[in-house]
Amino acid sequence: MKKPFFLLIPFFLLMALVLASIWNVLTQSLGYIPAFGLREPTFGYYARVLKDPGFLSSVLVSLKISVWSAVISTVLGVLLSMALIQCGKQRGGHVFAVRIPVLVPHAVAAVFMIQIFSQTGLLAVWPFVLGLLEEPAAFPQLLFTQSYGGTILAYIWKEAPFVAYFVLAFMGGIRSSLGEAAENLGASPVRSFFQITLPLSVPVISRAFLIIFIFAFGGYELPLLLGSTLPRALSVETYLAYTRPDLLDRPLAMAMNGVMLLLSIVMTVLYSAVMDRVSRKIGGIQ
Amino acid sequence: MKKHRLMGLVLSAALFSIFLPMALMLLWSVAGRWPWPGLLPETYSLRTIKELLTGSASLPRLLSSSILLALTVAVLGTAVGVMTARATETTAFQAVPWSGSAPFCRFWCPGPCLPWGSRSP
């Protein structure tokens, strides 16, 4: 095929929709919403957002959720992928089972976490029955707290299988070619994994990390359902500002969205630049 | 051999943690009475399932609209994804700096940006 660029037309059309949406968000964040009688662009809403002491707390909460969930999910996902490869389960029922959490909606994942990790959940019942707990309140509170433990656990439950599924085919390909060649030449399976398969898979693993990191940073269902009342995650704060009855607060919600967008872009660019360098240094396959 | 056994354990633990919450939810959906700290429900009932299927919750209508929405998104998303993947595999496209990251641009955009930005105020 000589000119494959026409194949990109649907993608660019979708990207145009995304860019138009971003443009709308940014213009509204500057206070330009003629339908509400707001016609004077101003950075005042950004100033209000940035001066709000609760805003920094929200940014930190979102960063905490996304960093913890993405790091742990990536480690567990790579381990799970390796387990699937080592056990020869790269196709069939096991892979299908691993895909299930990816398909489960976030609201349902939140219910799962409540069933298991709440103070009256499954994990609290067993110690109580065995006499290790005197009352449900003695079980550590993991949900609806400022630690956002429940939110992080729910993201891990959904994202670790996503990472495993995302990297499985790539890691499996390397393992069955270069990894096995290294083992035939005398390397132990552990050495072959850490010195051949893992380094060459870094670009794919880093992409999986980036996707789940940005997704957790911007996702609002799980922090809303399992998080504490204060401080709220940035996405929850934005959502609540957007749904306030006073429509003149709309630019404030859009300014929060603008900051979130800027942070996402900065983190993505920085991360991509760092990972590009790391991959080149260790010889990962691009 | 030892490593295979360890990896088998990892895989079993992963599958257990995937299926445990789903089994628990299934049990809850047919539980009639389940006082704490019971390990299993005291009574079982299909009341909630009947209510979903025939009652005011009208599950079939909700399900059909959700399935239609999901199917449309899956078909269109797959078609656009395959076309984009084919195009980005060519050397001409790969020569463009940062082209490999282009399909990931969507992830820069926080969740609420797209629905809120694409509708009129």
Short mmCIF file of C-alpha atoms in Angstrom, two decimals:
data_model
loop_
_atom_site.label_atom_id
_atom_site.label_comp_id
_atom_site.label_asym_id
_atom_site.label_seq_id
_atom_site.Cartn_x
_atom_site.Cartn_y
_atom_site.Cartn_z
CA MET A 1 0.00 0.00 0.00
CA LYS A 2 1.69 3.20 -1.15
CA LYS A 3 -0.33 5.84 0.67
CA PRO A 4 -1.53 4.51 4.01
CA PHE A 5 -2.25 7.98 5.40
CA PHE A 6 -5.91 7.83 4.38
CA LEU A 7 -6.25 5.05 6.95
CA LEU A 8 -5.58 7.69 9.57
CA ILE A 9 -8.58 9.84 8.60
CA PRO A 10 -11.01 8.26 11.14
CA PHE A 11 -8.36 8.58 13.85
CA PHE A 12 -7.78 12.24 13.03
CA LEU A 13 -11.54 12.85 12.99
CA LEU A 14 -11.77 11.39 16.49
CA MET A 15 -8.78 13.43 17.57
CA ALA A 16 -10.48 16.51 16.13
CA LEU A 17 -13.45 15.79 18.40
CA VAL A 18 -11.10 15.46 21.38
CA LEU A 19 -9.33 18.71 20.48
CA ALA A 20 -12.63 20.53 19.97
CA SER A 21 -13.75 19.35 23.41
CA ILE A 22 -10.48 20.51 24.95
CA TRP A 23 -10.87 23.87 23.19
CA ASN A 24 -14.39 24.20 24.62
CA VAL A 25 -13.17 23.34 28.11
CA LEU A 26 -10.32 25.86 27.89
CA THR A 27 -12.48 28.72 26.56
CA GLN A 28 -15.08 28.09 29.26
CA SER A 29 -12.32 27.91 31.89
CA LEU A 30 -11.36 31.46 30.89
CA GLY A 31 -14.89 32.56 31.71
CA TYR A 32 -16.11 32.85 28.12
CA ILE A 33 -19.61 31.34 28.06
CA PRO A 34 -21.89 33.70 26.08
CA ALA A 35 -24.94 31.55 26.90
CA PHE A 36 -24.52 32.55 30.58
CA GLY A 37 -23.75 36.18 29.75
CA LEU A 38 -20.02 35.66 30.42
CA ARG A 39 -18.13 37.36 27.58
CA GLU A 40 -14.95 38.72 29.19
CA PRO A 41 -12.05 36.20 29.08
CA THR A 42 -10.12 36.21 32.34
CA PHE A 43 -7.56 34.11 34.20
CA GLY A 44 -9.46 34.90 37.40
CA TYR A 45 -10.96 31.43 37.66
CA TYR A 46 -7.52 29.82 37.40
CA ALA A 47 -6.29 32.20 40.10
CA ARG A 48 -9.23 31.25 42.33
CA VAL A 49 -8.54 27.56 41.80
CA LEU A 50 -4.81 27.83 42.44
CA LYS A 51 -5.28 30.00 45.56
CA ASP A 52 -7.71 27.52 47.10
CA PRO A 53 -5.78 25.58 49.79
CA GLY A 54 -8.06 22.56 49.25
CA PHE A 55 -7.02 22.40 45.61
CA LEU A 56 -3.41 21.42 46.34
CA SER A 57 -4.70 18.70 48.71
CA SER A 58 -6.90 17.40 45.88
CA VAL A 59 -3.96 17.31 43.46
CA LEU A 60 -1.89 15.40 46.02
CA VAL A 61 -4.74 12.93 46.63
CA SER A 62 -5.09 12.28 42.89
CA LEU A 63 -1.33 11.86 42.53
CA LYS A 64 -1.23 9.48 45.49
CA ILE A 65 -4.03 7.33 44.04
CA SER A 66 -2.55 7.24 40.55
CA VAL A 67 1.08 6.66 41.58
CA TRP A 68 0.35 3.88 44.10
CA SER A 69 -2.23 2.10 41.96
CA ALA A 70 -0.14 2.34 38.77
CA VAL A 71 3.13 1.19 40.38
CA ILE A 72 1.59 -1.76 42.23
CA SER A 73 -0.60 -2.73 39.25
CA THR A 74 2.39 -2.67 36.91
CA VAL A 75 4.50 -4.87 39.20
CA LEU A 76 1.64 -7.33 39.77
CA GLY A 77 0.60 -7.24 36.11
CA VAL A 78 4.11 -8.08 34.88
CA LEU A 79 4.35 -10.86 37.48
CA LEU A 80 0.98 -12.25 36.36
CA SER A 81 2.02 -12.05 32.72
CA MET A 82 5.23 -13.91 33.55
CA ALA A 83 3.20 -16.55 35.44
CA LEU A 84 0.92 -17.05 32.43
CA ILE A 85 3.94 -17.44 30.14
CA GLN A 86 5.86 -19.77 32.46
CA CYS A 87 2.80 -21.97 32.99
CA GLY A 88 2.11 -22.10 29.24
CA LYS A 89 -1.31 -20.44 29.62
CA GLN A 90 -0.95 -17.73 27.00
CA ARG A 91 -4.22 -18.67 25.34
CA GLY A 92 -7.61 -19.99 26.38
CA GLY A 93 -9.52 -19.85 29.64
CA HIS A 94 -6.80 -18.39 31.85
CA VAL A 95 -6.28 -15.36 29.61
CA PHE A 96 -10.05 -14.93 29.33
CA ALA A 97 -10.29 -14.94 33.15
CA VAL A 98 -7.53 -12.36 33.41
CA ARG A 99 -9.48 -10.09 31.02
CA ILE A 100 -12.61 -10.12 33.20
CA PRO A 101 -11.64 -7.33 35.66
CA VAL A 102 -10.87 -5.05 32.71
CA LEU A 103 -14.47 -5.49 31.55
CA VAL A 104 -16.08 -5.00 34.96
CA PRO A 105 -17.42 -1.42 35.41
CA HIS A 106 -15.77 0.75 38.07
CA ALA A 107 -19.00 1.01 40.08
CA VAL A 108 -19.19 -2.79 40.32
CA ALA A 109 -15.52 -2.96 41.33
CA ALA A 110 -16.35 -0.49 44.12
CA VAL A 111 -19.12 -2.82 45.37
CA PHE A 112 -16.60 -5.71 45.32
CA MET A 113 -14.24 -3.72 47.53
CA ILE A 114 -17.04 -2.90 49.98
CA GLN A 115 -18.04 -6.59 50.15
CA ILE A 116 -14.50 -7.65 50.99
CA PHE A 117 -12.65 -4.79 52.71
CA SER A 118 -15.33 -2.96 54.70
CA GLN A 119 -15.50 -3.40 58.47
CA THR A 120 -18.40 -5.83 57.98
CA GLY A 121 -16.93 -7.39 54.85
CA LEU A 122 -15.55 -10.83 54.17
CA LEU A 123 -12.08 -10.09 55.54
CA ALA A 124 -13.57 -8.90 58.84
CA VAL A 125 -15.98 -11.83 59.22
CA TRP A 126 -13.35 -14.58 59.37
CA PRO A 127 -11.20 -13.06 62.17
CA PHE A 128 -14.41 -12.33 64.10
CA VAL A 129 -15.65 -15.92 63.75
CA LEU A 130 -12.22 -17.23 64.79
CA GLY A 131 -12.26 -14.97 67.84
CA LEU A 132 -9.41 -12.74 66.65
CA LEU A 133 -11.64 -9.64 66.48
CA GLU A 134 -13.90 -8.46 69.30
CA GLU A 135 -16.12 -6.25 67.15
CA PRO A 136 -16.31 -5.13 63.48
CA ALA A 137 -14.89 -1.70 64.38
CA ALA A 138 -11.64 -3.40 65.42
CA PHE A 139 -10.99 -4.27 61.76
CA PRO A 140 -8.81 -1.60 60.13
CA GLN A 141 -10.83 0.97 58.24
CA LEU A 142 -9.67 0.79 54.60
CA LEU A 143 -12.61 2.41 52.83
CA PHE A 144 -13.84 6.02 52.88
CA THR A 145 -10.67 7.23 54.59
CA GLN A 146 -8.09 9.84 53.72
CA SER A 147 -5.62 7.06 52.89
CA TYR A 148 -7.78 6.23 49.84
CA GLY A 149 -6.81 2.58 50.39
CA GLY A 150 -10.10 1.26 49.01
CA THR A 151 -9.80 3.34 45.85
CA ILE A 152 -6.22 2.17 45.31
CA LEU A 153 -7.21 -1.47 45.92
CA ALA A 154 -10.07 -1.22 43.43
CA TYR A 155 -7.79 0.28 40.79
CA ILE A 156 -5.23 -2.48 41.41
CA TRP A 157 -7.95 -5.13 41.03
CA LYS A 158 -8.88 -3.69 37.65
CA GLU A 159 -5.51 -2.53 36.36
CA ALA A 160 -3.08 -5.33 37.23
CA PRO A 161 -4.93 -7.73 34.87
CA PHE A 162 -4.98 -4.96 32.24
CA VAL A 163 -1.18 -4.65 32.46
CA ALA A 164 -0.82 -8.45 32.28
CA TYR A 165 -3.05 -8.63 29.21
CA PHE A 166 -1.38 -5.60 27.58
CA VAL A 167 2.17 -6.97 27.87
CA LEU A 168 1.41 -10.69 27.56
CA ALA A 169 1.77 -11.14 23.79
CA PHE A 170 4.93 -9.01 23.63
CA MET A 171 6.64 -10.64 26.61
CA GLY A 172 5.56 -14.07 25.40
CA GLY A 173 7.15 -13.42 21.99
CA ILE A 174 10.46 -12.37 23.54
CA ARG A 175 10.43 -15.22 26.04
CA SER A 176 9.86 -17.84 23.35
CA SER A 177 12.60 -16.51 21.09
CA LEU A 178 15.43 -14.66 22.82
CA GLY A 179 14.65 -15.86 26.36
CA GLU A 180 14.74 -19.51 25.42
CA ALA A 181 17.86 -18.96 23.33
CA ALA A 182 19.57 -17.49 26.42
CA GLU A 183 18.46 -20.48 28.49
CA ASN A 184 19.79 -22.88 25.85
CA LEU A 185 23.13 -21.09 26.17
CA GLY A 186 23.19 -21.73 29.90
CA ALA A 187 21.35 -18.81 31.52
CA SER A 188 19.00 -19.68 34.36
CA PRO A 189 15.27 -18.88 33.79
CA VAL A 190 15.48 -16.11 36.42
CA ARG A 191 18.54 -14.56 34.78
CA SER A 192 17.01 -14.85 31.33
CA PHE A 193 13.86 -13.09 32.60
CA PHE A 194 15.67 -10.22 34.34
CA GLN A 195 18.38 -9.73 31.72
CA ILE A 196 16.56 -10.48 28.46
CA THR A 197 12.75 -10.56 28.64
CA LEU A 198 12.15 -7.75 31.14
CA PRO A 199 14.57 -5.13 29.71
CA LEU A 200 13.33 -5.72 26.15
CA SER A 201 9.72 -5.38 27.32
CA VAL A 202 10.27 -2.05 29.11
CA PRO A 203 8.74 0.13 26.34
CA VAL A 204 5.49 -1.88 26.36
CA ILE A 205 5.38 -2.03 30.15
CA SER A 206 5.98 1.71 30.37
CA ARG A 207 3.11 2.36 27.96
CA ALA A 208 0.79 0.22 30.07
CA PHE A 209 1.96 2.15 33.14
CA LEU A 210 1.29 5.48 31.46
CA ILE A 211 -2.23 4.48 30.40
CA ILE A 212 -3.29 3.31 33.86
CA PHE A 213 -1.53 6.20 35.59
CA ILE A 214 -3.30 8.88 33.55
CA PHE A 215 -6.57 6.97 33.74
CA ALA A 216 -6.41 6.74 37.55
CA PHE A 217 -5.38 10.41 37.74
CA GLY A 218 -8.47 11.53 35.82
CA GLY A 219 -10.97 8.84 36.91
CA TYR A 220 -13.66 10.00 39.32
CA GLU A 221 -15.99 7.04 39.93
CA LEU A 222 -13.80 5.10 42.36
CA PRO A 223 -12.54 8.09 44.42
CA LEU A 224 -16.15 9.30 44.58
CA LEU A 225 -17.55 5.93 45.71
CA LEU A 226 -14.73 4.74 47.97
CA GLY A 227 -12.87 7.89 49.00
CA SER A 228 -13.16 10.21 51.96
CA THR A 229 -15.33 13.33 52.09
CA LEU A 230 -12.27 15.57 52.48
CA PRO A 231 -9.80 15.99 50.89
CA ARG A 232 -11.41 14.88 47.66
CA ALA A 233 -9.60 13.67 44.56
CA LEU A 234 -9.13 16.36 41.90
CA SER A 235 -11.54 14.65 39.51
CA VAL A 236 -14.25 14.44 42.20
CA GLU A 237 -13.75 18.09 43.12
CA THR A 238 -14.10 18.98 39.43
CA TYR A 239 -17.21 16.85 39.02
CA LEU A 240 -18.88 18.38 42.08
CA ALA A 241 -18.02 21.90 40.87
CA TYR A 242 -19.50 21.08 37.45
CA THR A 243 -22.77 19.79 38.93
CA ARG A 244 -23.30 22.78 41.27
CA PRO A 245 -26.70 24.41 40.70
CA ASP A 246 -25.09 27.85 40.23
CA LEU A 247 -24.20 27.86 36.52
CA LEU A 248 -21.87 30.82 37.02
CA ASP A 249 -19.52 28.39 38.81
CA ARG A 250 -19.13 26.43 35.56
CA PRO A 251 -15.89 28.23 34.54
CA LEU A 252 -14.41 27.23 37.91
CA ALA A 253 -15.04 23.55 37.14
CA MET A 254 -13.56 24.03 33.68
CA ALA A 255 -10.48 25.76 35.15
CA MET A 256 -9.96 22.71 37.38
CA ASN A 257 -10.28 20.56 34.26
CA GLY A 258 -7.75 22.81 32.53
CA VAL A 259 -5.25 22.32 35.36
CA MET A 260 -5.88 18.56 35.30
CA LEU A 261 -5.31 18.52 31.53
CA LEU A 262 -2.08 20.50 31.88
CA LEU A 263 -0.81 18.20 34.62
CA SER A 264 -1.67 15.12 32.53
CA ILE A 265 0.20 16.49 29.50
CA VAL A 266 3.24 17.54 31.53
CA MET A 267 3.41 14.15 33.29
CA THR A 268 2.95 12.25 30.01
CA VAL A 269 5.64 14.23 28.18
CA LEU A 270 8.11 13.97 31.07
CA TYR A 271 7.44 10.28 31.56
CA SER A 272 7.69 9.53 27.81
CA ALA A 273 10.98 11.41 27.56
CA VAL A 274 12.43 9.58 30.57
CA MET A 275 11.23 6.17 29.40
CA ASP A 276 12.52 6.78 25.86
CA ARG A 277 15.95 7.37 27.34
CA VAL A 278 15.73 4.39 29.66
CA SER A 279 14.59 2.13 26.81
CA ARG A 280 17.42 3.28 24.56
CA LYS A 281 19.93 2.75 27.35
CA ILE A 282 18.85 -0.78 28.16
CA GLY A 283 18.07 -1.70 24.57
CA GLY A 284 14.28 -2.14 24.79
CA ILE A 285 12.36 -2.90 21.61
CA GLN A 286 10.43 0.22 20.52
CA MET B 1 10.55 -26.82 38.24
CA LYS B 2 10.53 -24.88 41.52
CA LYS B 3 10.00 -21.65 39.61
CA HIS B 4 7.11 -23.15 37.64
CA ARG B 5 5.47 -24.13 40.93
CA LEU B 6 5.94 -20.59 42.24
CA MET B 7 4.48 -19.11 39.06
CA GLY B 8 1.59 -21.58 39.32
CA LEU B 9 0.92 -20.25 42.82
CA VAL B 10 1.02 -16.67 41.52
CA LEU B 11 -1.45 -17.56 38.79
CA SER B 12 -3.77 -19.36 41.21
CA ALA B 13 -3.69 -16.41 43.63
CA ALA B 14 -4.51 -14.03 40.79
CA LEU B 15 -7.43 -16.12 39.58
CA PHE B 16 -8.71 -16.50 43.15
CA SER B 17 -8.65 -12.73 43.69
CA ILE B 18 -10.45 -12.21 40.38
CA PHE B 19 -13.23 -14.72 41.01
CA LEU B 20 -13.74 -14.29 44.78
CA PRO B 21 -15.53 -10.91 44.63
CA MET B 22 -17.68 -12.08 41.70
CA ALA B 23 -18.71 -15.25 43.53
CA LEU B 24 -19.50 -13.17 46.60
CA MET B 25 -21.69 -10.84 44.57
CA LEU B 26 -23.49 -13.80 43.02
CA LEU B 27 -24.15 -15.15 46.51
CA TRP B 28 -25.43 -11.77 47.68
CA SER B 29 -27.79 -11.60 44.70
CA VAL B 30 -29.58 -14.78 45.82
CA ALA B 31 -29.34 -14.15 49.57
CA GLY B 32 -32.66 -13.74 51.34
CA ARG B 33 -31.38 -13.03 54.84
CA TRP B 34 -27.68 -12.77 55.70
CA PRO B 35 -27.07 -11.29 59.16
CA TRP B 36 -23.50 -10.44 60.21
CA PRO B 37 -21.25 -12.36 61.07
CA GLY B 38 -22.77 -15.29 59.17
CA LEU B 39 -20.36 -16.95 56.76
CA LEU B 40 -23.24 -17.90 54.47
CA PRO B 41 -26.79 -16.55 54.00
CA GLU B 42 -29.44 -17.91 56.37
CA THR B 43 -32.06 -18.01 53.61
CA TYR B 44 -31.93 -17.82 49.84
CA SER B 45 -34.35 -16.01 47.54
CA LEU B 46 -34.76 -15.13 43.87
CA ARG B 47 -36.85 -12.08 44.76
CA THR B 48 -34.31 -9.49 43.57
CA ILE B 49 -33.64 -11.31 40.30
CA LYS B 50 -37.39 -11.57 39.60
CA GLU B 51 -37.77 -7.89 40.44
CA LEU B 52 -34.98 -7.03 37.99
CA LEU B 53 -36.43 -9.12 35.20
CA THR B 54 -40.12 -8.33 35.55
CA GLY B 55 -40.46 -5.49 38.05
CA SER B 56 -40.19 -1.73 37.76
CA ALA B 57 -36.39 -1.87 37.36
CA SER B 58 -36.95 -3.11 33.75
CA LEU B 59 -33.56 -4.74 33.38
CA PRO B 60 -34.16 -5.97 29.80
CA ARG B 61 -34.68 -2.41 28.55
CA LEU B 62 -31.64 -1.11 30.41
CA LEU B 63 -29.52 -4.05 29.27
CA SER B 64 -30.52 -3.70 25.62
CA SER B 65 -29.56 -0.02 25.51
CA SER B 66 -26.25 -0.73 27.29
CA ILE B 67 -25.45 -3.62 24.94
CA LEU B 68 -26.29 -1.53 21.87
CA LEU B 69 -24.07 1.29 23.12
CA ALA B 70 -21.20 -1.09 23.95
CA LEU B 71 -21.48 -2.89 20.60
CA THR B 72 -21.43 0.36 18.62
CA VAL B 73 -18.38 1.61 20.54
CA ALA B 74 -16.58 -1.76 20.19
CA VAL B 75 -17.21 -2.04 16.43
CA LEU B 76 -16.25 1.56 15.64
CA GLY B 77 -13.33 1.56 18.08
CA THR B 78 -11.91 -1.66 16.68
CA ALA B 79 -12.28 -0.47 13.08
CA VAL B 80 -10.56 2.85 13.77
CA GLY B 81 -7.91 1.13 15.90
CA VAL B 82 -7.03 -1.42 13.22
CA MET B 83 -6.82 1.25 10.52
CA THR B 84 -4.62 3.44 12.75
CA ALA B 85 -2.38 0.51 13.65
CA ARG B 86 -1.94 -0.39 9.97
CA ALA B 87 -1.04 3.17 9.05
CA THR B 88 1.36 3.70 11.95
CA GLU B 89 3.20 0.48 11.09
CA THR B 90 4.46 1.96 7.83
CA THR B 91 7.95 3.38 7.71
CA ALA B 92 6.73 6.73 6.33
CA PHE B 93 4.71 7.36 9.47
CA GLN B 94 7.37 6.06 11.82
CA ALA B 95 9.82 8.60 10.41
CA VAL B 96 7.70 11.38 11.96
CA PRO B 97 9.12 12.25 15.42
CA TRP B 98 6.93 11.17 18.37
CA SER B 99 4.54 9.45 15.93
CA GLY B 100 4.48 6.34 18.10
CA SER B 101 2.95 8.38 20.90
CA ALA B 102 0.20 9.87 18.70
CA PRO B 103 -2.40 7.19 19.44
CA PHE B 104 -1.81 7.83 23.13
CA CYS B 105 -2.82 11.51 22.88
CA ARG B 106 -6.33 10.59 23.94
CA PHE B 107 -5.01 9.60 27.36
CA TRP B 108 -3.78 13.14 28.01
CA CYS B 109 -7.37 14.26 28.09
CA PRO B 110 -8.89 13.75 31.57
CA GLY B 111 -12.13 11.76 31.68
CA PRO B 112 -14.58 14.66 32.13
CA CYS B 113 -13.02 16.84 29.36
CA LEU B 114 -14.58 14.93 26.48
CA PRO B 115 -18.23 14.76 27.62
CA TRP B 116 -18.24 18.26 29.11
CA GLY B 117 -16.36 19.89 26.26
CA SER B 118 -18.41 18.25 23.51
CA ARG B 119 -21.75 19.56 24.77
CA SER B 120 -23.05 23.09 24.66
CA PRO B 121 -23.19 24.89 28.02
#
